[in-house]
PDB file of C-alpha atoms in Angstrom:
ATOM      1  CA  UNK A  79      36.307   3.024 -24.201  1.00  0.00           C
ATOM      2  CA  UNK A  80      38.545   5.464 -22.095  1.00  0.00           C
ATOM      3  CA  UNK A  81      37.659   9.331 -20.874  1.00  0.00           C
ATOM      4  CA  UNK A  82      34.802   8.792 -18.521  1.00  0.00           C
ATOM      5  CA  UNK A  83      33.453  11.998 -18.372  1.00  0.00           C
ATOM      6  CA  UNK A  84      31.904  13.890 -14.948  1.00  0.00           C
ATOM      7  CA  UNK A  85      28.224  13.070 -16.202  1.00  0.00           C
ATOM      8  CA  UNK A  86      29.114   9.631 -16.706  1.00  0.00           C
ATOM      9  CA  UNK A  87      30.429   9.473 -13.711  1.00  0.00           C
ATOM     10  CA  UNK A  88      26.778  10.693 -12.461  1.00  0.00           C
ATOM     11  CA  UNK A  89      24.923   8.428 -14.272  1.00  0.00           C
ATOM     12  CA  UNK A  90      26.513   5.651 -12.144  1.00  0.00           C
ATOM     13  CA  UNK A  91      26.057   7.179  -9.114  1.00  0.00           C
ATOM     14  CA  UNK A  92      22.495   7.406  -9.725  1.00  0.00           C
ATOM     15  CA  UNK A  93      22.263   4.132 -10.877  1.00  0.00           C
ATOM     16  CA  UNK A  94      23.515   2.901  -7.665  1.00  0.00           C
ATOM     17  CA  UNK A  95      20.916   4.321  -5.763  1.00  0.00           C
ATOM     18  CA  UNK A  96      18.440   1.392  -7.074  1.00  0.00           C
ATOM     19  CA  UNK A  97      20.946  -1.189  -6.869  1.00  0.00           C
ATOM     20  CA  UNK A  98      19.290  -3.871  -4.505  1.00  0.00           C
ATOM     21  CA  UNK A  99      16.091  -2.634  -4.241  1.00  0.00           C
ATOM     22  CA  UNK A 100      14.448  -5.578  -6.013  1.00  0.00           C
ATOM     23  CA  UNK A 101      11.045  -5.447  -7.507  1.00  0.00           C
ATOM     24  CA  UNK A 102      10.118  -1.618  -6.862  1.00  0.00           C
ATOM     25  CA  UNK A 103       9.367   1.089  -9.127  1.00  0.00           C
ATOM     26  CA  UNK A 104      11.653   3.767 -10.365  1.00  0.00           C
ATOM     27  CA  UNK A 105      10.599   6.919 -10.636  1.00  0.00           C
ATOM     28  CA  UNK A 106      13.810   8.827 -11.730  1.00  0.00           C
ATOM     29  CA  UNK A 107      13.091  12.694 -12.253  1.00  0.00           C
ATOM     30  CA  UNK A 108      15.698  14.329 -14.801  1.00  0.00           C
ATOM     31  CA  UNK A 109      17.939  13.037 -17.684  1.00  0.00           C
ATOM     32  CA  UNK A 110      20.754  11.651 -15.815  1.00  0.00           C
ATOM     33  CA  UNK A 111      18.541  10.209 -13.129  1.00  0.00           C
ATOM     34  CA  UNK A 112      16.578   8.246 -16.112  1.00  0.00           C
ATOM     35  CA  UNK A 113      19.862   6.954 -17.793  1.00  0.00           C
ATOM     36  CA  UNK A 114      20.779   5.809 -14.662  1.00  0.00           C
ATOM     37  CA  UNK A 115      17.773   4.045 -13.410  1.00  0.00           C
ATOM     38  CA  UNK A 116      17.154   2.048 -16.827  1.00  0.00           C
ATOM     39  CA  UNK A 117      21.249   1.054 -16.938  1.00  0.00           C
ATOM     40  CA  UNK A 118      20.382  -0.286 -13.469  1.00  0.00           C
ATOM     41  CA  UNK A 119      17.914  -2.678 -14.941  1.00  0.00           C
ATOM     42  CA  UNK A 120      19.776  -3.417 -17.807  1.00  0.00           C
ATOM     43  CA  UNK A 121      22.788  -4.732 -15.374  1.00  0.00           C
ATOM     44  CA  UNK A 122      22.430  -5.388 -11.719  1.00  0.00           C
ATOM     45  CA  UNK A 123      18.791  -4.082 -11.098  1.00  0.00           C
ATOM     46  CA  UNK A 124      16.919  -6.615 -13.587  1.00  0.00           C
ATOM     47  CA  UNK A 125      14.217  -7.064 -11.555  1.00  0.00           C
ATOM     48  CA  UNK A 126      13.662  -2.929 -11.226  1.00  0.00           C
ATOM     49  CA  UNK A 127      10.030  -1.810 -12.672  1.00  0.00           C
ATOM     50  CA  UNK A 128       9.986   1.539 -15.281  1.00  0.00           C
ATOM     51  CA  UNK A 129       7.150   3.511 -16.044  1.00  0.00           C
ATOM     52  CA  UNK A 130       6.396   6.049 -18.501  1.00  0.00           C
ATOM     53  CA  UNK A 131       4.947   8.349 -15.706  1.00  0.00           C
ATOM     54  CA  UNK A 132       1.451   7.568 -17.071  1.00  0.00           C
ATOM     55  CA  UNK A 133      -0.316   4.203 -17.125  1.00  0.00           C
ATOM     56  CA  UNK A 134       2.808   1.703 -18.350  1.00  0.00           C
ATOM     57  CA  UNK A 135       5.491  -0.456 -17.573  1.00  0.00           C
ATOM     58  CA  UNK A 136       8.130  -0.002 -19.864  1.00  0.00           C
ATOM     59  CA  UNK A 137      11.238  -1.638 -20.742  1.00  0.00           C
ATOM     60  CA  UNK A 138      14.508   0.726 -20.665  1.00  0.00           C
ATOM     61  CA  UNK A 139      13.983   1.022 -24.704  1.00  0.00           C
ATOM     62  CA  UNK A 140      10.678   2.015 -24.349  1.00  0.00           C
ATOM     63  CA  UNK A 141       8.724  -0.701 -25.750  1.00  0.00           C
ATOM     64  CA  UNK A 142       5.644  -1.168 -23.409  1.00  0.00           C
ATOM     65  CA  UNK A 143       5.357  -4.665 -20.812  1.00  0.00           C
ATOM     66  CA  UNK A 144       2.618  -3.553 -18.817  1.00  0.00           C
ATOM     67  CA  UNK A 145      -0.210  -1.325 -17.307  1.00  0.00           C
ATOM     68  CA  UNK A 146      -0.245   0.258 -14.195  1.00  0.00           C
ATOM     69  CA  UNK A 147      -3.313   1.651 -13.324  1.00  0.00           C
ATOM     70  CA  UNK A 148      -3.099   4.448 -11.062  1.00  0.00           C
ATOM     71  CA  UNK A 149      -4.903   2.829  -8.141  1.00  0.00           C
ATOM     72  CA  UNK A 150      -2.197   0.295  -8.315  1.00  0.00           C
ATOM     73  CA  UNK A 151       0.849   2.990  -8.484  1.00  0.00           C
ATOM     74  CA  UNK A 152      -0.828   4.418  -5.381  1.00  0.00           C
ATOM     75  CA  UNK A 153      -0.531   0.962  -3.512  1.00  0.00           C
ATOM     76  CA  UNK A 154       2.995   1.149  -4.781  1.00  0.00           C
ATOM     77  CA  UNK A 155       3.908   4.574  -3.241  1.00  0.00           C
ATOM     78  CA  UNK A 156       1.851   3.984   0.181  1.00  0.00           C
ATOM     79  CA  UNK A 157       3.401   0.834   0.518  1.00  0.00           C
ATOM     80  CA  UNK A 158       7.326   1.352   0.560  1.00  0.00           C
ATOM     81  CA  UNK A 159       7.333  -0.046  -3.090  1.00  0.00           C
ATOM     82  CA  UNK A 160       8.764   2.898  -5.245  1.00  0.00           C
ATOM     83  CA  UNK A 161      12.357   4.525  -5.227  1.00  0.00           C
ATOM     84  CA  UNK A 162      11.865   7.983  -6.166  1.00  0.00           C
ATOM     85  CA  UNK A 163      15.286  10.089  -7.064  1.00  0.00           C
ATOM     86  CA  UNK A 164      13.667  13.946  -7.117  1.00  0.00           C
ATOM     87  CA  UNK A 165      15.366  17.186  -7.802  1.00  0.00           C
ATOM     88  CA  UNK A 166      15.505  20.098  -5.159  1.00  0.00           C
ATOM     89  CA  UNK A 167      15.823  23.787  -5.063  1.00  0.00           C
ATOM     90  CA  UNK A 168      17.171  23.086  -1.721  1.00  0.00           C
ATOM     91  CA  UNK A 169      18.643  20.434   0.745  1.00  0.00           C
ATOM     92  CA  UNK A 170      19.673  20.941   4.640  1.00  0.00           C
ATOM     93  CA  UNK A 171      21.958  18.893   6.773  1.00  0.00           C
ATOM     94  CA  UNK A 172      18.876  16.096   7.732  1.00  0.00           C
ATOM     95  CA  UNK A 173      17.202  16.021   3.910  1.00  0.00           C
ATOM     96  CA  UNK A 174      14.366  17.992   3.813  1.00  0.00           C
ATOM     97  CA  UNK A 175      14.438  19.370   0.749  1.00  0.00           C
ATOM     98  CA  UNK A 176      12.163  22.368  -0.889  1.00  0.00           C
ATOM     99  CA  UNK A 177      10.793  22.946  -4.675  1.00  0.00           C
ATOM    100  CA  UNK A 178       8.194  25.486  -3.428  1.00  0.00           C
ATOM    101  CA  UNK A 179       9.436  29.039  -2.775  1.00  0.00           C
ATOM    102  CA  UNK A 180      12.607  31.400  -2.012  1.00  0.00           C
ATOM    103  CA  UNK A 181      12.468  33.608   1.211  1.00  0.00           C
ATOM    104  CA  UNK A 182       9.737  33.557   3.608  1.00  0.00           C
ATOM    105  CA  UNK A 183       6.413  31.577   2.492  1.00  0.00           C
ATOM    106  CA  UNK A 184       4.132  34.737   3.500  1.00  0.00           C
ATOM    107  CA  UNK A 185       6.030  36.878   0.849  1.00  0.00           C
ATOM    108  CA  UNK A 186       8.663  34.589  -1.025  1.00  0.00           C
ATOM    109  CA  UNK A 187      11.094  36.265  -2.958  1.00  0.00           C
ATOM    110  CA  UNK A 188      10.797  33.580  -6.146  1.00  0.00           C
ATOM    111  CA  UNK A 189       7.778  31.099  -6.535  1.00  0.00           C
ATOM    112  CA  UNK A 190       9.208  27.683  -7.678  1.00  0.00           C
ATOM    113  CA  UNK A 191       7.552  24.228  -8.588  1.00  0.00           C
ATOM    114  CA  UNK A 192       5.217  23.977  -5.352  1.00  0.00           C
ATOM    115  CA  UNK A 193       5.315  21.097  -2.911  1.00  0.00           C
ATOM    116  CA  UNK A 194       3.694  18.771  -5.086  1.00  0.00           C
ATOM    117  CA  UNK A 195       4.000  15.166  -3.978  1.00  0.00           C
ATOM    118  CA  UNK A 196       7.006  15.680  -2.107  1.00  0.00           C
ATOM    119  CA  UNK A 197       5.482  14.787   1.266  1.00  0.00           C
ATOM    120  CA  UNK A 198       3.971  11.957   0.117  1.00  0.00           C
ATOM    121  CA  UNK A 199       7.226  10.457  -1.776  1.00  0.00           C
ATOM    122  CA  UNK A 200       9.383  11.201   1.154  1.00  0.00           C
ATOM    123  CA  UNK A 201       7.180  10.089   4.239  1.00  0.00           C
ATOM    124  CA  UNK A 202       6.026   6.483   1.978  1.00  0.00           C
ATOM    125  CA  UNK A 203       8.516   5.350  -0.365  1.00  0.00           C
ATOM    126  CA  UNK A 204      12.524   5.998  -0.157  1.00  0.00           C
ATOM    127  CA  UNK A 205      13.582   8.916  -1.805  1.00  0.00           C
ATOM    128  CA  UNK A 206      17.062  10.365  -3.020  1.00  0.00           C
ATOM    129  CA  UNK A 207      17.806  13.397  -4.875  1.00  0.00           C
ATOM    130  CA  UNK A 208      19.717  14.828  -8.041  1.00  0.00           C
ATOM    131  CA  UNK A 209      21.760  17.941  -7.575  1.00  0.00           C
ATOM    132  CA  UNK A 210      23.511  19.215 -11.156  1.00  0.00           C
ATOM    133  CA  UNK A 211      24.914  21.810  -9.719  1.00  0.00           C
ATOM    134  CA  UNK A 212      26.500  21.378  -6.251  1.00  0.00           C
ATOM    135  CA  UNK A 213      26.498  24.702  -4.547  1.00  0.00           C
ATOM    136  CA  UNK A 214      26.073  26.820  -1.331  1.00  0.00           C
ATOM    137  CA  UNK A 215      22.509  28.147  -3.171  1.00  0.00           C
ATOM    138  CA  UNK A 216      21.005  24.379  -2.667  1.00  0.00           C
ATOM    139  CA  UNK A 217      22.925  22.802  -0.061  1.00  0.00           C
ATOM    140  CA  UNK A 218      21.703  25.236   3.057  1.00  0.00           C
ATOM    141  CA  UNK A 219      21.613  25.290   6.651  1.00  0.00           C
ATOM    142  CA  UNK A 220      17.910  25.501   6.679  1.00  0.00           C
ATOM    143  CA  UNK A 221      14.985  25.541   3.426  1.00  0.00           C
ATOM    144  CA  UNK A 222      13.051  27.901   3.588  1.00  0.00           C
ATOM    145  CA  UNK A 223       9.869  25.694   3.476  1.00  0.00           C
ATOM    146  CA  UNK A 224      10.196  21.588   3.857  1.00  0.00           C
ATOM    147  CA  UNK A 225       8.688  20.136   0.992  1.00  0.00           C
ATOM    148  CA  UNK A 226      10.439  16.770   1.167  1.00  0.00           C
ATOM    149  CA  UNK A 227      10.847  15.563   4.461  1.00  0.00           C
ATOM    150  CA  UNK A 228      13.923  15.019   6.185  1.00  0.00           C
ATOM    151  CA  UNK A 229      15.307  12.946   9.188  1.00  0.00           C
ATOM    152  CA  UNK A 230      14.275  15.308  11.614  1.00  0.00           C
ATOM    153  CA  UNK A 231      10.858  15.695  10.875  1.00  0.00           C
ATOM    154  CA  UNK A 232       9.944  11.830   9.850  1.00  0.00           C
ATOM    155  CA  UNK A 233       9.170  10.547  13.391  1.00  0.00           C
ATOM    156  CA  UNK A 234       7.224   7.153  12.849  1.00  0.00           C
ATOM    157  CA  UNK A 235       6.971   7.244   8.775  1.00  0.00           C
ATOM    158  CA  UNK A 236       7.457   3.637   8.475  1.00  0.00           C
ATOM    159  CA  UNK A 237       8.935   3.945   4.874  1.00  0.00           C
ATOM    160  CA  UNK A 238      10.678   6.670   5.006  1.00  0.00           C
ATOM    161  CA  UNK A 239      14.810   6.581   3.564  1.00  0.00           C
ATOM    162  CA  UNK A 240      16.783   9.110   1.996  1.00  0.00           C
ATOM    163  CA  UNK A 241      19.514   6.441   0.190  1.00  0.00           C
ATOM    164  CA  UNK A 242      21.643   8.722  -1.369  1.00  0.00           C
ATOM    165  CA  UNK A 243      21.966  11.718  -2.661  1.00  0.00           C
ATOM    166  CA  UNK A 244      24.243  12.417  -6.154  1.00  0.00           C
ATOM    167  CA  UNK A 245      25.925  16.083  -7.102  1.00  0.00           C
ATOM    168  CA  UNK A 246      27.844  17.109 -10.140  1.00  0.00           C
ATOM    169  CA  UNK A 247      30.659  16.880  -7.400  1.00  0.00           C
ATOM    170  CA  UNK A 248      29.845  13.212  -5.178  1.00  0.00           C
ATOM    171  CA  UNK A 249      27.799  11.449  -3.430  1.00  0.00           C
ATOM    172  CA  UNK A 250      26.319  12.182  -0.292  1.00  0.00           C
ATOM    173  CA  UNK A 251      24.172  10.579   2.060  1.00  0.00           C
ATOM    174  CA  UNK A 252      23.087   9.813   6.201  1.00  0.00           C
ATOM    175  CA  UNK A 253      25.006   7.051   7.630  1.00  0.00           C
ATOM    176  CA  UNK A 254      26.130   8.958  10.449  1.00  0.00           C
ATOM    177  CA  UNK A 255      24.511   8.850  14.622  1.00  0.00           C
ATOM    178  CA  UNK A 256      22.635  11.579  14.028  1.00  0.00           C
ATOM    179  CA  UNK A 257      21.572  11.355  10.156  1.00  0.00           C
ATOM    180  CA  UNK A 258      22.977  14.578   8.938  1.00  0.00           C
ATOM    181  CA  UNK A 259      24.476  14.290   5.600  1.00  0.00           C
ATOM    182  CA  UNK A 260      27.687  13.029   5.118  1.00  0.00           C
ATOM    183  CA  UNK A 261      30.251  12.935   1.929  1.00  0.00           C
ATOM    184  CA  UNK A 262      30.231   9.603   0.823  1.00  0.00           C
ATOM    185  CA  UNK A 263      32.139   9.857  -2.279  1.00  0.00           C
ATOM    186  CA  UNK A 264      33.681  11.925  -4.707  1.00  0.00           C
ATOM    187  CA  UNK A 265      33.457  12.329  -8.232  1.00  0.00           C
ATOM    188  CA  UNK A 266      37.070  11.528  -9.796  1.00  0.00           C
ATOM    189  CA  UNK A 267      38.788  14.937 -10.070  1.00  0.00           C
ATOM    190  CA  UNK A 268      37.243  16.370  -7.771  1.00  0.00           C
ATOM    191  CA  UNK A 269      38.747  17.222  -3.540  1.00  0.00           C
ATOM    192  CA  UNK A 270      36.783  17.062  -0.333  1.00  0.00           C
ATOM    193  CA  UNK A 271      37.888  21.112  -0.452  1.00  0.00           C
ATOM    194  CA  UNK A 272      35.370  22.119  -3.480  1.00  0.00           C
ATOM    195  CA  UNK A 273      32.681  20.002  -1.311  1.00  0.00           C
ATOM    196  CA  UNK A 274      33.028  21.721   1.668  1.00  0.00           C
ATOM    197  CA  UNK A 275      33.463  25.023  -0.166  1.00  0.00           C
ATOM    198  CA  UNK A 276      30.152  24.334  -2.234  1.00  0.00           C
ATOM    199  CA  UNK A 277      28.048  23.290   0.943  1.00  0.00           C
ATOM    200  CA  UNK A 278      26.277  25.845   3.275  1.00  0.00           C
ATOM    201  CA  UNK A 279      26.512  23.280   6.665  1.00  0.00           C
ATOM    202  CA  UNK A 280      29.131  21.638   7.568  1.00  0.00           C
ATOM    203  CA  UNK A 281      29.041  18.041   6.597  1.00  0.00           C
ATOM    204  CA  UNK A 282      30.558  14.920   8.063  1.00  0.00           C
ATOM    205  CA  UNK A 283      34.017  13.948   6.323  1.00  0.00           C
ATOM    206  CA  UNK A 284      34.821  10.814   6.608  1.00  0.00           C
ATOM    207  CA  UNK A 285      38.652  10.012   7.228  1.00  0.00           C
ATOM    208  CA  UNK A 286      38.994   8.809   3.666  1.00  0.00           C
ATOM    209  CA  UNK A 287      36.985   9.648   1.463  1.00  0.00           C
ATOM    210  CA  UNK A 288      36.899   6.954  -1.950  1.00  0.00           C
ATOM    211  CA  UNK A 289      35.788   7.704  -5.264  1.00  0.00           C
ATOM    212  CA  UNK A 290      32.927   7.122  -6.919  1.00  0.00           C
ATOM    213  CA  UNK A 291      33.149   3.607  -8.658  1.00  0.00           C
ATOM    214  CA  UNK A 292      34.216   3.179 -12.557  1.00  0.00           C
ATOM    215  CA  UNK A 293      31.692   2.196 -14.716  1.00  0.00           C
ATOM    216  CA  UNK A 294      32.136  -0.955 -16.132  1.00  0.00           C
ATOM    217  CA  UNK A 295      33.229  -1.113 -20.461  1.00  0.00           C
ATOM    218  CA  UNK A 296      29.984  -2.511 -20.851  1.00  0.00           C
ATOM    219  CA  UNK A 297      27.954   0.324 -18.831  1.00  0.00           C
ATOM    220  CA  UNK A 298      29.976   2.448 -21.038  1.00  0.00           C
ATOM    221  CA  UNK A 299      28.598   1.021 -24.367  1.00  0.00           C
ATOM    222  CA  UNK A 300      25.198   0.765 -23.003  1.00  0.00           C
ATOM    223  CA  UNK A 301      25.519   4.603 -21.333  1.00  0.00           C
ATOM    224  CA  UNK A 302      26.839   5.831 -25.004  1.00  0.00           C
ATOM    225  CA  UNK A 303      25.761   4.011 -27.772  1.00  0.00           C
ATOM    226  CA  UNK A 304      22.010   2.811 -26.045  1.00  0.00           C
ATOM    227  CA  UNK A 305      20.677   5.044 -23.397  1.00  0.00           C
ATOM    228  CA  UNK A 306      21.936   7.993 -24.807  1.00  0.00           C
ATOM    229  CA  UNK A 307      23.263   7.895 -28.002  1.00  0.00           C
ATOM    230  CA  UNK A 308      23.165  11.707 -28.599  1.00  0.00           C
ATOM    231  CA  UNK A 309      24.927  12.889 -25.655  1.00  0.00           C
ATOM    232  CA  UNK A 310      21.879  14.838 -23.993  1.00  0.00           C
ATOM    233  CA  UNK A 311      23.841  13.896 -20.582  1.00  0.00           C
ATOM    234  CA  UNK A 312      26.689  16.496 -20.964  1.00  0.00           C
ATOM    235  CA  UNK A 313      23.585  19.301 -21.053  1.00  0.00           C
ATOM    236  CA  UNK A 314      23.311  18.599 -17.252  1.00  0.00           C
ATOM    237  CA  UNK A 315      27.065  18.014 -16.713  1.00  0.00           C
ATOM    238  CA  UNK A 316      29.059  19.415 -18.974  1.00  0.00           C
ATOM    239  CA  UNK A 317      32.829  18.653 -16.501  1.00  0.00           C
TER     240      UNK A 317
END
């Protein structure tokens, strides 16, 4: 299988964000996201727990292998236990991230999703994000409201991580002095240039920058002929 596309490319990015994690529960949030987190458990993740954002444990085809009641799924997210990978409207230098509103909260120029559980997922259980479209509108100098909490703000949250952080264009995530966000890698055909260009702060460059991985043949087959047969993937990244 040759031609890895962009949002193949994605998919293993975000499927890299669980890798090592052990027996904690994915919560992906978005199509590429969920590919990603159930090829992780098919491969290198197998001990990685899915749910069907209800009451089960499901396997990556969907056929159920257990219950999770919700007082259960609440010990899981209080306790460190889950691996959340949300969207965001928009993300600043140190993470915090906000779903709620455009412009000032007292008279916001567009209402979005609301906060939500985004304080609780960030502050409890490690949390990365999913940007489709890597741009100046979502990676600002400062949200307008912190839904999601960032390095700056999570003084003393015991669980608290941002891993990673996956774009149309790379990856990016903290491991710098002061965790602000750095560009980890890039997407194959794309230049630390359209990064910088797309982001409203400036981030740390690294002297070289390497690629995203390749995914293997077999995450290939899986990625196309399992987990997405159909091709939904290429609605989110279409490069």
């Amino acid at each position: 299988m040759t031609g890895v596309t962009r949002a193949e490319y994605c998919v293993i990015a975000c499927a890299e964000a669980w890798r090592g994690g052990g027996e904690i529960l994915a919560s992906p949030m978005g199509l590429i996201p969920s590919v990603g987190a159930r090829l992780a458990r098919l491969t290198f993740a197998p001990d990685l727990l899915l749910t069907d954002g209800e009451a089960l444990l499901v396997r990556p085809d969907g056929t159920v292998e257990g219950w999770l009641p919700y007082r259960q799924h609440l010990a899981l997210v209080t306790g460190g236990r889950r691996h959340v990978m949300m969207g965001a409207s928009q993300l600043d230098r140190y993470g915090n991230q906000n779903i709620s509103c455009i412009g000032d909260w007292e008279r916001p120029k567009r209402q979005l999703l609301g906060v939500r559980g985004a304080p609780v997922n960030t502050l409890n259980n490690p949390t990365s994000y999913w940007v489709p479209r890597h741009s100046r509108r979502v990676f600002v100098e400062k949200v307008d409201m912190v839904c999601g909490v960032g390095y700056d703000h999570a003084a003393g949250a015991r669980f608290h991580r941002i891993p990673r952080v996956v774009s149309d264009l790379g990856v990016l995530d903290f491991a710098t002095p002061d965790r602000s966000m750095r560009l980890a890698s890039l997407h194959p055909g794309v230049t630390v240039e359209q990064v910088v260009e797309a982001t409203g702060f400036t981030l740390g460059i690294p002297a070289e920058v390497p690629y995203t991985r390749e995914p293997t043949a077999e995450e290939l087959r899986l990625i196309r002929e399992v987990l997405d047969p159909a091709g939904h993937r290429a609605r989110e990244v279409a490069a």
